[in-house]
Coordinates of C-alpha atoms in Angstrom, one line a residue:
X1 CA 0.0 0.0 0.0
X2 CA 1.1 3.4 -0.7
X3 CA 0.5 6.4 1.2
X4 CA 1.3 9.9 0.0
X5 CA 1.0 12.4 2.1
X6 CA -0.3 16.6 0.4
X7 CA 2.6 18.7 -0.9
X8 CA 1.9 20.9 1.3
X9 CA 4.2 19.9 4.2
X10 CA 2.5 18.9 7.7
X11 CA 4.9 18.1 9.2
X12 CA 8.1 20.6 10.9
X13 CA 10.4 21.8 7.7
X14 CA 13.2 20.5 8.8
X15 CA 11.6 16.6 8.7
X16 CA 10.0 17.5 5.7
X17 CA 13.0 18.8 3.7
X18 CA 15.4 16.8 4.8
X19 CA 17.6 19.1 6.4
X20 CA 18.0 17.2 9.6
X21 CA 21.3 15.5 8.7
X22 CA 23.6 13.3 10.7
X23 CA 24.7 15.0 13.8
X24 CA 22.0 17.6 13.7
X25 CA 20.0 18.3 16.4
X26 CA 16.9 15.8 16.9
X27 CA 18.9 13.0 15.3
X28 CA 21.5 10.1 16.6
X29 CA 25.0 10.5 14.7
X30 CA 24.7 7.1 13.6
X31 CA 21.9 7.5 11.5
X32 CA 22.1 9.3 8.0
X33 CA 19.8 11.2 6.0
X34 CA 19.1 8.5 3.8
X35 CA 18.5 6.2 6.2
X36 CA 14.9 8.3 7.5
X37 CA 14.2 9.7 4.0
X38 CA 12.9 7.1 1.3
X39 CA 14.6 7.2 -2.0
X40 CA 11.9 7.0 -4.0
X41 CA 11.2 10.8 -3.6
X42 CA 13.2 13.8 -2.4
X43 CA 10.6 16.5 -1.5
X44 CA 7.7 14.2 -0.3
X45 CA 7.0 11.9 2.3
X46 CA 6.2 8.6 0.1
X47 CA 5.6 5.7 2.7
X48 CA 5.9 2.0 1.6
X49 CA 3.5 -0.1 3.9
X50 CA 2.5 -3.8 3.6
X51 CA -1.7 -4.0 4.0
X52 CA -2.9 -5.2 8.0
X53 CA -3.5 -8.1 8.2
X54 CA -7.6 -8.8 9.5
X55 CA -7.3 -8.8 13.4
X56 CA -10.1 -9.5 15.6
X57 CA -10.5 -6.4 18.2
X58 CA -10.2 -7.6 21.4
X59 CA -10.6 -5.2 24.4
X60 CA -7.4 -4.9 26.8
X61 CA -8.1 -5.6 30.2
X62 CA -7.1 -2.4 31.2
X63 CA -5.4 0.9 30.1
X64 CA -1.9 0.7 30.7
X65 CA 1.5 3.1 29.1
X66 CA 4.1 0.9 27.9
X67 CA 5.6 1.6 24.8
X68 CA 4.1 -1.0 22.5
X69 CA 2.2 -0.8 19.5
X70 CA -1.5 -1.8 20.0
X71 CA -4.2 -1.8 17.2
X72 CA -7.8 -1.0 17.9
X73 CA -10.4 1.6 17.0
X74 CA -8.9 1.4 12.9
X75 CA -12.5 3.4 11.7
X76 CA -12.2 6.1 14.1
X77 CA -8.3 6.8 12.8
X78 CA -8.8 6.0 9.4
X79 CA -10.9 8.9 8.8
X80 CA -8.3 11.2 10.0
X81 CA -5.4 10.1 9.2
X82 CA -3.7 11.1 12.7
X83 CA -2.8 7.6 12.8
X84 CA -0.9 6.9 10.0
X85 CA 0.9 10.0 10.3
X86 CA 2.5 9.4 14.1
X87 CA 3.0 5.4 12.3
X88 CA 5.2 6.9 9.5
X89 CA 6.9 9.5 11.9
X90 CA 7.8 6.8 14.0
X91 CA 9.1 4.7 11.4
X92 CA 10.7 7.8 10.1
X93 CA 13.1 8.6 13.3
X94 CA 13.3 4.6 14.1
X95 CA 11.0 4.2 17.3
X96 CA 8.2 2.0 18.7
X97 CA 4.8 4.1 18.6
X98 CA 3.5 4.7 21.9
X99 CA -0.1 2.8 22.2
X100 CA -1.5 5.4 25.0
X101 CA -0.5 8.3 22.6
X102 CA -2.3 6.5 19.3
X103 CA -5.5 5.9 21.9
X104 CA -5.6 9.6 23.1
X105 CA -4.6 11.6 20.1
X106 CA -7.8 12.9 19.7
X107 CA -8.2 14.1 23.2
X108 CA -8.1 17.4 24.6
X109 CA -5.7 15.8 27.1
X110 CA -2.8 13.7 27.0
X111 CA -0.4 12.6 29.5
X112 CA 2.9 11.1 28.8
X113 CA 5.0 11.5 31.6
X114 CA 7.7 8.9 32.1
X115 CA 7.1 7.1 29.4
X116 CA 11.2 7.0 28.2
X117 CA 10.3 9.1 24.9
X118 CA 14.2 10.2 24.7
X119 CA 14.5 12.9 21.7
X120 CA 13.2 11.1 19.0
X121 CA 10.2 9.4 20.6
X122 CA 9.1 13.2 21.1
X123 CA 10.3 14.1 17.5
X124 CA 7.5 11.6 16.6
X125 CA 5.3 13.2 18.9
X126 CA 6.0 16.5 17.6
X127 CA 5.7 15.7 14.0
X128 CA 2.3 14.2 14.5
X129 CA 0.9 16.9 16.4
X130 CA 2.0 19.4 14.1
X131 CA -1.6 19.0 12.3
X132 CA -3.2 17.7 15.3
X133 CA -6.6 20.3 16.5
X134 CA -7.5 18.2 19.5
X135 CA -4.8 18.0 21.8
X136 CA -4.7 21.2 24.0
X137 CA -3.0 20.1 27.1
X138 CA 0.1 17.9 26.6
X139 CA 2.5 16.7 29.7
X140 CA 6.0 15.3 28.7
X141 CA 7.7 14.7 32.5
X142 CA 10.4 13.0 33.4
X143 CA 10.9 12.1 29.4
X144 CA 14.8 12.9 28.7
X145 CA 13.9 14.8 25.8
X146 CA 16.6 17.2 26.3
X147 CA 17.4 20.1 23.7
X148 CA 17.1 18.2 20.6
X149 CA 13.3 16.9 21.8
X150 CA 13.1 20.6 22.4
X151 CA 13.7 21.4 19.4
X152 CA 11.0 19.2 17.8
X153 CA 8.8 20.6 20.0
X154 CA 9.1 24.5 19.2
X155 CA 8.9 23.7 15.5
X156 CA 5.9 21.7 15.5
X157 CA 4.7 25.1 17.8
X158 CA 5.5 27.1 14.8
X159 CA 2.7 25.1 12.7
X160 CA -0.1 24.0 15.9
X161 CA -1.9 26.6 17.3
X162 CA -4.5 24.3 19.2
X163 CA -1.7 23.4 22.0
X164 CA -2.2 26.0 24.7
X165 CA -0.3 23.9 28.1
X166 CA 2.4 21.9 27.9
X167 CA 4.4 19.9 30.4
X168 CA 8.4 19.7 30.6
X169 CA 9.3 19.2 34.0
X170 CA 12.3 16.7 34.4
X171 CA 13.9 16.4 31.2
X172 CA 17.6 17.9 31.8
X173 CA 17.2 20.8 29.3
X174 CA 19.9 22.3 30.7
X175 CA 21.2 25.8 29.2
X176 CA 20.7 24.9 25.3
X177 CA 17.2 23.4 26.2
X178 CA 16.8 27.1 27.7
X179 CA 18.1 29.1 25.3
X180 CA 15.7 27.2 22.3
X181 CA 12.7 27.5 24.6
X182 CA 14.1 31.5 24.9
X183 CA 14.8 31.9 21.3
X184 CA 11.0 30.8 20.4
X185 CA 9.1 32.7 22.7
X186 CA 10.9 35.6 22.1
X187 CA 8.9 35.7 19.3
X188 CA 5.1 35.3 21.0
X189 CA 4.4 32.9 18.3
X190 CA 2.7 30.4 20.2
X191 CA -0.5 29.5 21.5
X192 CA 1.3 28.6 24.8
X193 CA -0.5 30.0 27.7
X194 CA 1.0 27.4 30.6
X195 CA 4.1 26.3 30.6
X196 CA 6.1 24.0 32.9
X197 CA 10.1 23.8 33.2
X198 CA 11.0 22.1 36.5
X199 CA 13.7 20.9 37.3
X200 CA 15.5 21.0 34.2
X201 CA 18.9 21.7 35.5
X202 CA 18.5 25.4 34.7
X203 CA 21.4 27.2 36.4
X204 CA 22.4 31.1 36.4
X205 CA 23.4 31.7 32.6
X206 CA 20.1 30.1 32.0
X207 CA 18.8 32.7 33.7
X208 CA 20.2 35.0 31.4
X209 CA 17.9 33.9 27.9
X210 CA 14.8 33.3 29.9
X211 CA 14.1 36.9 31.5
X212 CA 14.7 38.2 27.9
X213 CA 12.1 36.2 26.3
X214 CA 9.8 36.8 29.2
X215 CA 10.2 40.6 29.0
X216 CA 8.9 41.0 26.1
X217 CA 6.6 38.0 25.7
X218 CA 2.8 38.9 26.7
X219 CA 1.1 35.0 25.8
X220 CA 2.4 33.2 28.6
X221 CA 0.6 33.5 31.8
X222 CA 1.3 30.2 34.3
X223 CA 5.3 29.5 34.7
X224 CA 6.5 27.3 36.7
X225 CA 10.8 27.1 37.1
X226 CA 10.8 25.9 40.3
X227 CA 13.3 22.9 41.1
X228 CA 15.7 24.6 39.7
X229 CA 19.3 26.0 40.3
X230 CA 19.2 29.7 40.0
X231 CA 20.4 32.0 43.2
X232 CA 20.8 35.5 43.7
X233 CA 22.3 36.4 40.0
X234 CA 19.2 34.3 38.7
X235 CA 16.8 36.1 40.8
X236 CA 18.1 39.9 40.1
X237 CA 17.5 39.0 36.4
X238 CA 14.0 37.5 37.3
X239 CA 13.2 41.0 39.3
X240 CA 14.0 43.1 36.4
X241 CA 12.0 41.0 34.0
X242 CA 8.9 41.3 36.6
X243 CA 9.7 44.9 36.3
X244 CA 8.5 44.9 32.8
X245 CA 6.0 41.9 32.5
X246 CA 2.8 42.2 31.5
X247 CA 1.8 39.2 30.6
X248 CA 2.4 36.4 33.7
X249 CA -0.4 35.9 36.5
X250 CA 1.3 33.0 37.9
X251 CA 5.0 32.4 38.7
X252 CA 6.5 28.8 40.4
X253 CA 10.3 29.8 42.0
X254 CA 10.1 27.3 45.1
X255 CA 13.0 25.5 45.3
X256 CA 15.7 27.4 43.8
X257 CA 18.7 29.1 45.6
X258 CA 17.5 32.9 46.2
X259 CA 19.1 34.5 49.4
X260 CA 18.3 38.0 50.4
X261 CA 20.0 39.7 47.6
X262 CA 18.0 37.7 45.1
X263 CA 14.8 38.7 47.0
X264 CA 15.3 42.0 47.1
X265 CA 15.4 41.9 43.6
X266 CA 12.7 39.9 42.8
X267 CA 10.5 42.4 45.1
X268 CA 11.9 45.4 44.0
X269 CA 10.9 44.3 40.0
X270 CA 7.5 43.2 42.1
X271 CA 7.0 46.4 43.2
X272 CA 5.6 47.9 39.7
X273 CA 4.5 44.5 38.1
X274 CA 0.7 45.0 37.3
X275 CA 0.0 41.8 36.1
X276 CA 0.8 38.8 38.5
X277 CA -1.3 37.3 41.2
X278 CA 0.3 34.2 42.2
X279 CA 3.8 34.2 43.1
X280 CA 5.6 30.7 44.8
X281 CA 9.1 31.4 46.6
X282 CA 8.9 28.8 49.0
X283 CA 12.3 26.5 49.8
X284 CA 14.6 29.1 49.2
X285 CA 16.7 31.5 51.8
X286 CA 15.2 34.9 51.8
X287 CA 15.7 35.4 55.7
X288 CA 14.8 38.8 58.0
X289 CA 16.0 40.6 55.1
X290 CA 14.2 39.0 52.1
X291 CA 11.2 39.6 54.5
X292 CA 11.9 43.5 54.5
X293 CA 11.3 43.5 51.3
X294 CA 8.4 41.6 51.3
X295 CA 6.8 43.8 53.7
X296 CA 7.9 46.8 51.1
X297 CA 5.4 44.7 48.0
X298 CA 2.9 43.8 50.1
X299 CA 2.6 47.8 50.9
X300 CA 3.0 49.0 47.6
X301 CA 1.7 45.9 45.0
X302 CA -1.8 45.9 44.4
X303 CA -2.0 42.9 42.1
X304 CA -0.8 40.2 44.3
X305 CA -3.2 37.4 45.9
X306 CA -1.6 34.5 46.5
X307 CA 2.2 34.9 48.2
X308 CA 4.0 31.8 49.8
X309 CA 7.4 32.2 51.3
X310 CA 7.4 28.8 53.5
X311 CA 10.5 27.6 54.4
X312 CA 12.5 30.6 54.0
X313 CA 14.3 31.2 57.6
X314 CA 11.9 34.5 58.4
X315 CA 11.5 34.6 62.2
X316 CA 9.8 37.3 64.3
X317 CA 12.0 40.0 62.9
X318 CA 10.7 39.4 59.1
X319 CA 7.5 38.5 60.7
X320 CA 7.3 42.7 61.9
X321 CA 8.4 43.8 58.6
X322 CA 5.8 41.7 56.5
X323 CA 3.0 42.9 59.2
X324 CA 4.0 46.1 58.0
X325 CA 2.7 45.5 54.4
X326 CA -0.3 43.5 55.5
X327 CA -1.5 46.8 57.2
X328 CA -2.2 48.6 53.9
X329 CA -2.8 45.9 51.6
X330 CA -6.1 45.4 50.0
X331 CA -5.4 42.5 47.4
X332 CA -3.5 39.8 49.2
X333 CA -6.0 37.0 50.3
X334 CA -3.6 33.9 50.9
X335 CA -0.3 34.0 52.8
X336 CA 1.8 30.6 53.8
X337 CA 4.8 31.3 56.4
X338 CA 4.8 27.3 57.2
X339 CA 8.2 26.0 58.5
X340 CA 9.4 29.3 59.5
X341 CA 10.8 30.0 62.9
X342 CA 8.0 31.9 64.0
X343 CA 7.1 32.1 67.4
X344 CA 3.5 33.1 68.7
X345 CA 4.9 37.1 69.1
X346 CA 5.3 36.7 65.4
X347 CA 1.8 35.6 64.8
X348 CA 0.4 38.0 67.1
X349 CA 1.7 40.6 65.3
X350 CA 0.6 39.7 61.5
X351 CA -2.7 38.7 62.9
X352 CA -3.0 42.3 64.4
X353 CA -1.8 43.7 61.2
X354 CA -5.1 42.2 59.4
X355 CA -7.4 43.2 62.1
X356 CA -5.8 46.7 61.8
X357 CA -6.8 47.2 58.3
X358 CA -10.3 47.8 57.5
X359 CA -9.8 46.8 53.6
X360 CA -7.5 43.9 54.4
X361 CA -9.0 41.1 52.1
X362 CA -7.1 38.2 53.3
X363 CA -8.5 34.9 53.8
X364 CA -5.9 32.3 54.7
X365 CA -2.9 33.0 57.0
X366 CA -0.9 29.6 56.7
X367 CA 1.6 29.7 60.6
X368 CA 0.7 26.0 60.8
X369 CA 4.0 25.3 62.8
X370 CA 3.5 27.9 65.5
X371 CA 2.2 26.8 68.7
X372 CA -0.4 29.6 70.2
X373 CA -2.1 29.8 73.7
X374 CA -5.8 30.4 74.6
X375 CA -5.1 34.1 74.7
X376 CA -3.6 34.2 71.3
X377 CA -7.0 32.7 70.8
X378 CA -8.6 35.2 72.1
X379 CA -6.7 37.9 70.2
X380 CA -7.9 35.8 67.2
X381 CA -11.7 36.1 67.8
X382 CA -11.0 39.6 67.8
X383 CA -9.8 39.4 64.5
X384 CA -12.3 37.1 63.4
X385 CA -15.0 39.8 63.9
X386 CA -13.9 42.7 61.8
X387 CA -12.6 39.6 59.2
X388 CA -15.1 36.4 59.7
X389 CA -13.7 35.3 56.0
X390 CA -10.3 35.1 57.8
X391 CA -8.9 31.5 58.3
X392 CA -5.7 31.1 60.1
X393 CA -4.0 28.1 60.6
X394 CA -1.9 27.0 63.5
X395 CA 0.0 23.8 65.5
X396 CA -2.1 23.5 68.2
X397 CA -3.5 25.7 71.3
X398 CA -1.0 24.8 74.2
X399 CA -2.2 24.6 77.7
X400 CA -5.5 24.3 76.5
X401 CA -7.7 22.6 79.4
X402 CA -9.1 18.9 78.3
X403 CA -12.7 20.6 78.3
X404 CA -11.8 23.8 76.2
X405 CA -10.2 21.1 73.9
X406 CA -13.0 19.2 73.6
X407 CA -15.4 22.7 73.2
X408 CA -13.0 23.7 70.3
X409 CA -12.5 20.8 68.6
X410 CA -16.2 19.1 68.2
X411 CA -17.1 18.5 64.8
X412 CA -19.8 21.1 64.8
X413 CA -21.9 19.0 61.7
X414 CA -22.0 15.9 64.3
X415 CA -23.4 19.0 66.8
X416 CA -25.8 19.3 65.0
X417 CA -26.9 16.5 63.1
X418 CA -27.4 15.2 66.9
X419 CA -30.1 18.2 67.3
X420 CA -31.7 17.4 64.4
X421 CA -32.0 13.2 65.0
X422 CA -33.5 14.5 68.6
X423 CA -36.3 17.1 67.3
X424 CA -37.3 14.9 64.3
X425 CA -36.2 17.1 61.9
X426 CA -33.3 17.1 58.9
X427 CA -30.2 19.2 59.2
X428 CA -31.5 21.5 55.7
X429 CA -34.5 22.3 58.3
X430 CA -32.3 23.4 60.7
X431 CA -30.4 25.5 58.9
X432 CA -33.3 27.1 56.3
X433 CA -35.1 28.0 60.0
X434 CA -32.0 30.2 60.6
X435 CA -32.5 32.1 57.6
X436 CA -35.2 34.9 57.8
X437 CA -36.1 34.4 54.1
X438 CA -36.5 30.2 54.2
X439 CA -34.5 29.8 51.1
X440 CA -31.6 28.0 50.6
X441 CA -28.6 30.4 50.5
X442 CA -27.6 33.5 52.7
X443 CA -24.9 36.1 52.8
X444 CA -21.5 34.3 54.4
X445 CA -21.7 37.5 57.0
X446 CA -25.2 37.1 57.6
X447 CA -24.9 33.1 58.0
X448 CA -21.9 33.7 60.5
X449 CA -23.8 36.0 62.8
X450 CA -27.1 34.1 62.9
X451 CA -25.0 30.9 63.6
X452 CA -23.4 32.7 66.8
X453 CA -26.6 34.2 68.3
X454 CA -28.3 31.1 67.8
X455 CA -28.7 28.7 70.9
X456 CA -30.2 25.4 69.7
X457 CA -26.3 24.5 69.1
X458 CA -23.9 26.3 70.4
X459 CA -20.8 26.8 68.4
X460 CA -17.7 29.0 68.9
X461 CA -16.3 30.7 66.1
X462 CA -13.8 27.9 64.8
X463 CA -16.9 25.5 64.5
X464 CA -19.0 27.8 62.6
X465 CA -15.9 28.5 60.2
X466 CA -15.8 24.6 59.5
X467 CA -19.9 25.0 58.8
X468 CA -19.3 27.8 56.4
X469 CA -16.3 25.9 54.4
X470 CA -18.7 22.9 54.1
X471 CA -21.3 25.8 52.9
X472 CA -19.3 28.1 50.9
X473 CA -19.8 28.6 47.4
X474 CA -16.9 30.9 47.1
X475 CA -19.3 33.8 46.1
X476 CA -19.9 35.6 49.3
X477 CA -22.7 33.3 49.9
X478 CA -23.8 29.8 51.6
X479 CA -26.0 27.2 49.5
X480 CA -28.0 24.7 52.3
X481 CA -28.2 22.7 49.2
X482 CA -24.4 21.4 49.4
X483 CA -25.5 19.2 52.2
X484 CA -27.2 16.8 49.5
X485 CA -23.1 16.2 48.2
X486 CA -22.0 15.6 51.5
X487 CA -21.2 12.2 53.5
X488 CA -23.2 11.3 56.6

């Protein structure tokens, strides 16, 4: 059977044209150009294949990813060809064809992490995708694709404008890998909204590349670098591309080697950014006088909603100076200081901070290390009233009598699932009787307040809180309703 393939090429140029020669990137040295490219033509893909044999479909047991060659659903794939095409790439760079990838080509999704692709498994991959409208999310982990996989990759991105996240975490790209990645998005010629590159061995002249394509590219808004190697050089680079930045909303730097003179420069490019909401610089070494800093961004950034700096050796000092920030801010809702050496001073001042500022919108406070005492706890319901959508998390209460304990710690649905089973009624009862109205939702605020004044249960403020996060709908407003979802 002979298949030829349009003139117009499909596939990347440089597979098409054969211009990949020995040695070239994307190719073993062993093999030679005529060894991939049939004879019988010099511009066109012209495939020589012996008919398939008449196999009865049988039904694997189950789904599993080895890289084997299994034959089923031939309708569904004949009538797009996809098929065929990843068969002939394969045969074209000399690998076996993934089975999961021929099963899941026409997904939105597909997941091949650790499947031991190497470069030209992915150049296979890459060449059939080039055409390819389904796939929009593709994840290539832990593949050791390295730079010439890389390579395949951003030229098939030249042609596919369907692929908008992709996945490629773990594959020791190394600077080259970087500076191709770099090189390509330079250009904002991609689709690419989410991208992933950890741990891919990325050290400081890696840096370098990266914050240049980023300065100027506006299509990318998730990044996640983190695993990586880069320190303080890596991280003044990374604060003047924030500087200019106006495309990322979400940036991944845990795990890297920043130490207060990287920080400083990260926040100081953070200071202006307009754009980005999420930022992840846990695992690193920012200390009391990353923290400074910090405490500078949270009082001048207005973007920011999402900051964690776990892990970063910020005690009570850095505590102070990112209280400071939390005073003024009115867009940070989420703030993780987990495995610092924070004492309960610390907390007590950043708690006091929020309650301090009548705009603060801040909803998680994440000091889950820090052991507190019952009048830290009191301090909190303080708090708690001029912020009831405040939830911090702590160690544990210490000194806290066995009967407090048990007051504090009741699962307040069993509370009151117990009051319902004794009056005859259902729990949706209970609660719809609370609402003025009857109906089924009410304000968070309103809920909160009715659930503290009312005496059929009583519940203390860190019981309600567990009500409303059963309730929430994360609009401002409970829905009685949820309860139908819920387990007994």
């Amino acid at each position: 059977m002979h298949i030829q393939f349009p003139s117009k090429p499909t596939l990347p140029r440089a597979c098409w044209e054969g211009r990949i020669t020995a040695g070239s990137p994307g190719m073993p040295p062993h093999e030679t150009e005529t060894e991939l490219v049939p004879q019988s033509s010099a511009k066109t893909l012209y495939c020589e294949a012996e008919p398939p044999p008449t196999v009865e479909k049988v039904k694997p047991a189950q789904e599993n990813s080895e890289t084997d060659l299994e034959i089923e659903d031939n309708e569904k794939f004949f009538t797009t060809g996809q098929k065929e095409l990843y068969l002939e790439a394969c045969k074209l760079v000399g690998v076996v064809p993934v089975s999961y990838f021929i099963r899941n080509m026409e997904e939105s999704y597909v997941n091949l992490n650790h499947h031991g692709l190497g470069p030209r498994g992915t150049k296979a991959i890459a060449i059939a995708l080039v055409s390819n409208t389904a796939v929009t999310k593709l994840e290539l982990e832990d593949n050791c694709i390295m730079e010439e996989g890389v390579l395949s990759l951003v030229e098939m991105l030249q042609e596919n404008y369907y692929l908008q996240e992709m996945n490629i975490s773990n594959n020791h790209l190394g600077l080259e890998g970087a500076r191709i990645i770099s090189d390509f998005f330079e250009r904002n010629s991609s689709s690419i909204w989410n991208l992933e590159l950890s741990g891919n061995d990325f050290k400081e002249e890696s840096a370098a590349p990266l914050c240049q394509a980023l300065s100027t590219n506006y299509r990318i808004k998730k990044l996640d670098l983190s695993h990586n190697q880069f320190s303080d050089i890596g991280g003044e680079q990374l604060g003047q591309m924030l500087a200019i930045n106006v495309g990322l909303t979400s940036l991944d730097l845990s795990w890297n080697n920043f130490h207060t003179r990287g920080a400083v420069a990260l926040c100081n490019g953070l200071r202006g950014n307009v754009t980005l909401t999420k930022l992840d610089l846990s695992m690193n070494g920012l200390g009391n006088e990353g923290a400074v800093a910090l405490g500078e961004v949270l009082r001048l950034n207005s973007c920011l909603v999402y900051l964690d700096v776990g892990s970063n050796d910020i005690g009570n000092e850095g505590a102070s100076k990112i209280s400071k920030g939390l005073e003024s801010n009115e867009s940070l809702r989420v703030l993780k200081l987990f495995l610092n050496p924070i004492s309960m001073d610390g907390a007590i001042l950043l708690i006091l901070a929020i309650k301090r500022n009548p705009k603060s919108r801040m909803e998680e406070l994440d000091i889950s290390n820090v052991l507190v005492s019952e009048q830290f706890m009191k301090t909190l319901d303080g708090v708690y009233a001029v912020h009831p959508q405040l939830d911090v998390m702590f160690k544990a209460v210490q000194g806290l009598s066995a009967k407090n304990t048990i007051f504090l710690l009741t699962n307040p649905m069993k509370l009151i699932q117990n009051y319902a089973d004794q009056h005859k009624i259902t729990v949706m009862d209970f609660f719809k009787s609370l609402n003025p109205t009857g109906t089924m939702k009410m304000s968070v605020d309103e809920f909160q307040k009715v659930m503290i004044e009312q005496t059929k249960v009583p519940l203390n403020q860190y019981q309600v809180r567990e009500v409303i996060k059963k309730l929430d709908e994360k609009t401002g407003m409970v829905n009685f309703s949820l309860l139908n979802t819920m387990k007994p």
